[in-house]
mmCIF file of C-alpha atoms in Angstrom:
data_model
loop_
_atom_site.group_PDB
_atom_site.id
_atom_site.type_symbol
_atom_site.label_atom_id
_atom_site.label_comp_id
_atom_site.label_asym_id
_atom_site.label_seq_id
_atom_site.Cartn_x
_atom_site.Cartn_y
_atom_site.Cartn_z
ATOM 1 C CA UNK A 1 -14.127 7.963 16.464
ATOM 2 C CA UNK A 2 -15.973 6.198 14.134
ATOM 3 C CA UNK A 3 -14.394 2.872 14.244
ATOM 4 C CA UNK A 4 -15.666 -1.117 12.886
ATOM 5 C CA UNK A 5 -15.266 -3.767 14.637
ATOM 6 C CA UNK A 6 -14.056 -7.518 14.148
ATOM 7 C CA UNK A 7 -13.483 -10.245 16.360
ATOM 8 C CA UNK A 8 -10.023 -11.111 15.502
ATOM 9 C CA UNK A 9 -10.273 -15.043 16.071
ATOM 10 C CA UNK A 10 -9.838 -17.000 15.315
ATOM 11 C CA UNK A 11 -12.246 -18.619 13.195
ATOM 12 C CA UNK A 12 -11.820 -22.395 12.560
ATOM 13 C CA UNK A 13 -14.389 -24.548 11.415
ATOM 14 C CA UNK A 14 -14.207 -28.050 9.018
ATOM 15 C CA UNK A 15 -14.560 -28.381 5.762
ATOM 16 C CA UNK A 16 -18.102 -28.170 4.608
ATOM 17 C CA UNK A 17 -19.542 -25.623 7.630
ATOM 18 C CA UNK A 18 -20.858 -22.654 7.548
ATOM 19 C CA UNK A 19 -18.432 -20.049 8.579
ATOM 20 C CA UNK A 20 -20.344 -16.694 10.211
ATOM 21 C CA UNK A 21 -18.166 -13.675 10.453
ATOM 22 C CA UNK A 22 -19.622 -10.832 12.019
ATOM 23 C CA UNK A 23 -18.447 -6.711 12.482
ATOM 24 C CA UNK A 24 -19.716 -3.936 13.704
ATOM 25 C CA UNK A 25 -19.794 -0.510 13.090
ATOM 26 C CA UNK A 26 -20.310 3.055 15.205
ATOM 27 C CA UNK A 27 -21.926 5.443 12.570
ATOM 28 C CA UNK A 28 -26.001 5.044 12.178
ATOM 29 C CA UNK A 29 -25.900 7.110 8.379
ATOM 30 C CA UNK A 30 -22.862 5.364 7.013
ATOM 31 C CA UNK A 31 -25.158 3.407 4.111
ATOM 32 C CA UNK A 32 -22.149 1.600 2.110
ATOM 33 C CA UNK A 33 -21.247 -1.994 3.518
ATOM 34 C CA UNK A 34 -18.702 -4.626 1.952
ATOM 35 C CA UNK A 35 -16.229 -7.720 2.485
ATOM 36 C CA UNK A 36 -13.155 -7.875 1.416
ATOM 37 C CA UNK A 37 -11.099 -11.282 1.163
ATOM 38 C CA UNK A 38 -6.908 -11.073 2.172
ATOM 39 C CA UNK A 39 -4.843 -14.648 1.733
ATOM 40 C CA UNK A 40 -1.385 -14.820 3.373
ATOM 41 C CA UNK A 41 0.967 -12.349 1.759
ATOM 42 C CA UNK A 42 -1.411 -10.916 -0.706
ATOM 43 C CA UNK A 43 -3.655 -7.176 -0.590
ATOM 44 C CA UNK A 44 -7.257 -7.791 -0.023
ATOM 45 C CA UNK A 45 -9.891 -8.272 -3.028
ATOM 46 C CA UNK A 46 -13.287 -7.698 -3.156
ATOM 47 C CA UNK A 47 -15.641 -10.347 -2.877
ATOM 48 C CA UNK A 48 -19.302 -8.146 -1.733
ATOM 49 C CA UNK A 49 -21.404 -5.648 -1.261
ATOM 50 C CA UNK A 50 -24.516 -4.544 0.666
ATOM 51 C CA UNK A 51 -25.964 -2.118 0.957
ATOM 52 C CA UNK A 52 -29.621 -2.329 2.118
ATOM 53 C CA UNK A 53 -30.902 -4.226 4.932
ATOM 54 C CA UNK A 54 -31.735 -7.640 4.776
ATOM 55 C CA UNK A 55 -29.152 -10.527 2.780
ATOM 56 C CA UNK A 56 -27.661 -11.030 -0.237
ATOM 57 C CA UNK A 57 -26.550 -14.214 -1.755
ATOM 58 C CA UNK A 58 -23.197 -14.436 -4.391
ATOM 59 C CA UNK A 59 -23.265 -18.140 -4.618
ATOM 60 C CA UNK A 60 -22.110 -19.371 -1.219
ATOM 61 C CA UNK A 61 -21.500 -15.778 0.422
ATOM 62 C CA UNK A 62 -23.683 -14.274 2.184
ATOM 63 C CA UNK A 63 -24.140 -10.588 3.494
ATOM 64 C CA UNK A 64 -26.668 -8.775 6.455
ATOM 65 C CA UNK A 65 -26.576 -6.007 6.490
ATOM 66 C CA UNK A 66 -28.676 -4.861 9.703
ATOM 67 C CA UNK A 67 -28.675 -0.980 10.504
ATOM 68 C CA UNK A 68 -30.184 -0.707 13.502
ATOM 69 C CA UNK A 69 -28.578 -2.813 15.115
ATOM 70 C CA UNK A 70 -25.070 -2.005 13.026
ATOM 71 C CA UNK A 71 -24.128 -5.094 12.329
ATOM 72 C CA UNK A 72 -23.271 -6.394 8.806
ATOM 73 C CA UNK A 73 -22.270 -9.971 8.923
ATOM 74 C CA UNK A 74 -21.079 -12.944 6.311
ATOM 75 C CA UNK A 75 -21.793 -16.858 6.051
ATOM 76 C CA UNK A 76 -19.903 -18.387 3.681
ATOM 77 C CA UNK A 77 -21.866 -21.607 3.142
ATOM 78 C CA UNK A 78 -19.748 -25.098 2.528
ATOM 79 C CA UNK A 79 -16.738 -24.110 3.077
ATOM 80 C CA UNK A 80 -13.582 -25.052 1.830
ATOM 81 C CA UNK A 81 -10.268 -25.538 3.154
ATOM 82 C CA UNK A 82 -9.582 -22.700 0.057
ATOM 83 C CA UNK A 83 -11.774 -20.226 2.407
ATOM 84 C CA UNK A 84 -9.313 -20.189 4.343
ATOM 85 C CA UNK A 85 -8.121 -16.387 5.502
ATOM 86 C CA UNK A 86 -8.878 -12.920 7.117
ATOM 87 C CA UNK A 87 -11.707 -11.455 6.070
ATOM 88 C CA UNK A 88 -11.625 -7.322 6.613
ATOM 89 C CA UNK A 89 -15.392 -5.823 6.376
ATOM 90 C CA UNK A 90 -14.881 -1.957 5.556
ATOM 91 C CA UNK A 91 -18.207 0.317 6.001
ATOM 92 C CA UNK A 92 -18.074 3.416 4.669
ATOM 93 C CA UNK A 93 -18.209 6.527 7.652
ATOM 94 C CA UNK A 94 -18.289 9.743 7.079
ATOM 95 C CA UNK A 95 -15.401 11.443 7.726
ATOM 96 C CA UNK A 96 -16.473 15.382 9.415
ATOM 97 C CA UNK A 97 -12.936 16.540 9.813
ATOM 98 C CA UNK A 98 -12.627 15.912 5.783
ATOM 99 C CA UNK A 99 -16.588 16.347 4.821
ATOM 100 C CA UNK A 100 -16.715 13.016 2.969
ATOM 101 C CA UNK A 101 -17.317 9.242 3.510
ATOM 102 C CA UNK A 102 -14.031 7.371 4.253
ATOM 103 C CA UNK A 103 -13.673 3.454 3.137
ATOM 104 C CA UNK A 104 -13.033 2.043 7.212
ATOM 105 C CA UNK A 105 -11.704 -1.406 7.590
ATOM 106 C CA UNK A 106 -11.621 -3.570 10.575
ATOM 107 C CA UNK A 107 -9.175 -5.552 11.622
ATOM 108 C CA UNK A 108 -10.006 -8.607 9.981
ATOM 109 C CA UNK A 109 -11.017 -11.379 11.028
ATOM 110 C CA UNK A 110 -9.028 -15.032 10.352
ATOM 111 C CA UNK A 111 -11.074 -17.756 9.488
ATOM 112 C CA UNK A 112 -9.263 -21.278 9.467
ATOM 113 C CA UNK A 113 -11.491 -24.394 7.031
ATOM 114 C CA UNK A 114 -9.959 -27.560 8.334
ATOM 115 C CA UNK A 115 -9.836 -30.146 6.146
ATOM 116 C CA UNK B 1 -13.751 -4.899 -14.678
ATOM 117 C CA UNK B 2 -11.464 -3.209 -11.857
ATOM 118 C CA UNK B 3 -8.965 -3.967 -11.895
ATOM 119 C CA UNK B 4 -5.522 -2.317 -11.028
ATOM 120 C CA UNK B 5 -1.978 -2.583 -11.315
ATOM 121 C CA UNK B 6 1.008 -2.232 -9.258
ATOM 122 C CA UNK B 7 4.544 -1.733 -10.157
ATOM 123 C CA UNK B 8 7.006 -3.760 -9.187
ATOM 124 C CA UNK B 9 5.503 -6.045 -7.272
ATOM 125 C CA UNK B 10 8.617 -6.597 -4.932
ATOM 126 C CA UNK B 11 12.352 -4.040 -5.243
ATOM 127 C CA UNK B 12 14.858 -4.688 -2.995
ATOM 128 C CA UNK B 13 17.291 -1.663 -1.973
ATOM 129 C CA UNK B 14 19.819 -0.058 -0.092
ATOM 130 C CA UNK B 15 19.628 1.800 2.900
ATOM 131 C CA UNK B 16 19.352 5.767 1.650
ATOM 132 C CA UNK B 17 18.191 5.266 -1.704
ATOM 133 C CA UNK B 18 14.701 6.311 -3.441
ATOM 134 C CA UNK B 19 12.281 4.191 -4.587
ATOM 135 C CA UNK B 20 9.508 4.643 -7.096
ATOM 136 C CA UNK B 21 6.109 2.872 -6.882
ATOM 137 C CA UNK B 22 3.976 3.009 -9.410
ATOM 138 C CA UNK B 23 -0.273 1.445 -9.188
ATOM 139 C CA UNK B 24 -2.924 2.346 -11.936
ATOM 140 C CA UNK B 25 -5.979 1.506 -12.214
ATOM 141 C CA UNK B 26 -6.365 -0.396 -16.246
ATOM 142 C CA UNK B 27 -10.368 0.086 -17.167
ATOM 143 C CA UNK B 28 -11.821 2.715 -14.909
ATOM 144 C CA UNK B 29 -10.552 6.094 -13.869
ATOM 145 C CA UNK B 30 -9.455 6.836 -10.458
ATOM 146 C CA UNK B 31 -10.160 10.510 -8.495
ATOM 147 C CA UNK B 32 -8.775 9.060 -5.544
ATOM 148 C CA UNK B 33 -6.151 6.539 -4.926
ATOM 149 C CA UNK B 34 -5.349 4.870 -1.260
ATOM 150 C CA UNK B 35 -1.949 4.048 -0.100
ATOM 151 C CA UNK B 36 -1.480 1.266 2.790
ATOM 152 C CA UNK B 37 0.827 0.546 3.888
ATOM 153 C CA UNK B 38 1.149 -3.855 5.773
ATOM 154 C CA UNK B 39 3.741 -4.895 8.052
ATOM 155 C CA UNK B 40 3.405 -9.310 8.802
ATOM 156 C CA UNK B 41 0.888 -10.436 10.423
ATOM 157 C CA UNK B 42 -1.160 -6.650 10.690
ATOM 158 C CA UNK B 43 -4.141 -4.781 9.403
ATOM 159 C CA UNK B 44 -3.692 -2.418 6.852
ATOM 160 C CA UNK B 45 -2.777 0.443 7.621
ATOM 161 C CA UNK B 46 -3.666 3.642 6.109
ATOM 162 C CA UNK B 47 -0.978 6.345 5.069
ATOM 163 C CA UNK B 48 -1.926 8.631 2.338
ATOM 164 C CA UNK B 49 -4.876 9.249 0.341
ATOM 165 C CA UNK B 50 -4.972 11.886 -2.472
ATOM 166 C CA UNK B 51 -7.345 13.081 -6.155
ATOM 167 C CA UNK B 52 -6.210 13.657 -9.261
ATOM 168 C CA UNK B 53 -4.349 16.643 -9.262
ATOM 169 C CA UNK B 54 -4.613 17.584 -5.719
ATOM 170 C CA UNK B 55 -2.381 17.500 -2.990
ATOM 171 C CA UNK B 56 -2.298 14.369 -1.233
ATOM 172 C CA UNK B 57 -3.590 14.368 2.636
ATOM 173 C CA UNK B 58 -1.105 11.953 4.655
ATOM 174 C CA UNK B 59 -2.724 10.152 8.215
ATOM 175 C CA UNK B 60 -1.136 11.198 11.188
ATOM 176 C CA UNK B 61 2.149 9.973 11.298
ATOM 177 C CA UNK B 62 3.044 9.101 8.565
ATOM 178 C CA UNK B 63 5.437 11.490 7.106
ATOM 179 C CA UNK B 64 5.105 13.203 3.547
ATOM 180 C CA UNK B 65 8.194 14.570 3.126
ATOM 181 C CA UNK B 66 9.738 10.375 3.270
ATOM 182 C CA UNK B 67 6.965 9.181 1.768
ATOM 183 C CA UNK B 68 6.008 11.373 -1.076
ATOM 184 C CA UNK B 69 2.763 10.133 -3.522
ATOM 185 C CA UNK B 70 1.795 11.449 -7.107
ATOM 186 C CA UNK B 71 -1.562 11.811 -9.116
ATOM 187 C CA UNK B 72 -1.222 12.972 -12.125
ATOM 188 C CA UNK B 73 -3.358 11.351 -13.800
ATOM 189 C CA UNK B 74 -7.298 9.394 -13.172
ATOM 190 C CA UNK B 75 -6.042 6.339 -13.997
ATOM 191 C CA UNK B 76 -1.999 6.433 -12.187
ATOM 192 C CA UNK B 77 -0.738 7.609 -8.982
ATOM 193 C CA UNK B 78 2.838 7.190 -7.246
ATOM 194 C CA UNK B 79 4.851 6.518 -4.100
ATOM 195 C CA UNK B 80 8.504 7.929 -4.064
ATOM 196 C CA UNK B 81 9.952 6.356 -0.424
ATOM 197 C CA UNK B 82 12.770 8.983 0.095
ATOM 198 C CA UNK B 83 16.029 7.765 1.471
ATOM 199 C CA UNK B 84 15.099 4.345 2.523
ATOM 200 C CA UNK B 85 15.717 2.143 5.731
ATOM 201 C CA UNK B 86 15.522 -0.670 6.780
ATOM 202 C CA UNK B 87 12.415 -0.132 8.973
ATOM 203 C CA UNK B 88 10.987 0.829 5.161
ATOM 204 C CA UNK B 89 10.682 -2.613 4.698
ATOM 205 C CA UNK B 90 7.120 -3.005 4.513
ATOM 206 C CA UNK B 91 4.165 -4.740 1.939
ATOM 207 C CA UNK B 92 3.005 -1.229 -0.123
ATOM 208 C CA UNK B 93 -0.664 -1.645 -1.546
ATOM 209 C CA UNK B 94 -2.507 0.699 -3.744
ATOM 210 C CA UNK B 95 -5.943 0.608 -3.828
ATOM 211 C CA UNK B 96 -8.438 2.765 -5.751
ATOM 212 C CA UNK B 97 -11.533 4.488 -5.620
ATOM 213 C CA UNK B 98 -13.315 5.221 -9.889
ATOM 214 C CA UNK B 99 -16.134 8.910 -9.909
ATOM 215 C CA UNK B 100 -19.379 8.086 -7.400
ATOM 216 C CA UNK B 101 -18.202 4.532 -6.165
ATOM 217 C CA UNK B 102 -18.322 3.757 -3.059
ATOM 218 C CA UNK B 103 -15.808 0.662 -3.379
ATOM 219 C CA UNK B 104 -12.122 0.244 -2.954
ATOM 220 C CA UNK B 105 -9.882 -1.656 -5.359
ATOM 221 C CA UNK B 106 -6.820 -3.383 -4.070
ATOM 222 C CA UNK B 107 -3.467 -3.551 -6.838
ATOM 223 C CA UNK B 108 -1.875 -6.468 -6.203
ATOM 224 C CA UNK B 109 0.751 -5.033 -3.353
ATOM 225 C CA UNK B 110 4.848 -3.830 -3.413
ATOM 226 C CA UNK B 111 6.840 -5.734 -1.371
ATOM 227 C CA UNK B 112 9.464 -3.514 -0.906
ATOM 228 C CA UNK B 113 13.316 -4.540 1.388
ATOM 229 C CA UNK B 114 15.326 -2.249 2.201
ATOM 230 C CA UNK B 115 18.941 -4.544 3.196
#
């Protein structure tokens, strides 16, 4: 079964520190990777996408992808209390039954930034 | 860009009645729309996938006669919860994907309470 795995947390970091969120996936041929942020009681919001090996930076967020090791990570620099949320990793995985790629979500890592 | 709306944002209904939830892509054409359900403190659960003009594909365990999905246009999908019961009370979230794209954009969600 094709899967996306995340540590459920909670991950607690002090304000101003770097938060590191990790995700592993099982499908070697996946090509598209996303990070979503979900605040409590709200719907998920797309914050990062990455398609190539290496790092992609957007403001305080950096996504890292290593296809050989099948992991993708999200770093949040200078963490703020407003970053406290659940972060969902999503990977496009081939659904052989449907014959198409489906975005598969991990269960999410809850991040708490302590003031 | 990539804005998805849902209506209503919350609804209370009596047991045995039906409720319709609308999902609209406001600034792009959504060839595929997805419906999720999320119970408190739990992860997203995909209910069904719908392609414009086609019948929806339901996930295992989701009753297609109870959760009616219509995706009649490239900007609108509806979910009708028929004969709702208290156990159907949940947070229903739609997402949309444009043609040739991998990422999904989520609507703000609809909180359903069945009394």
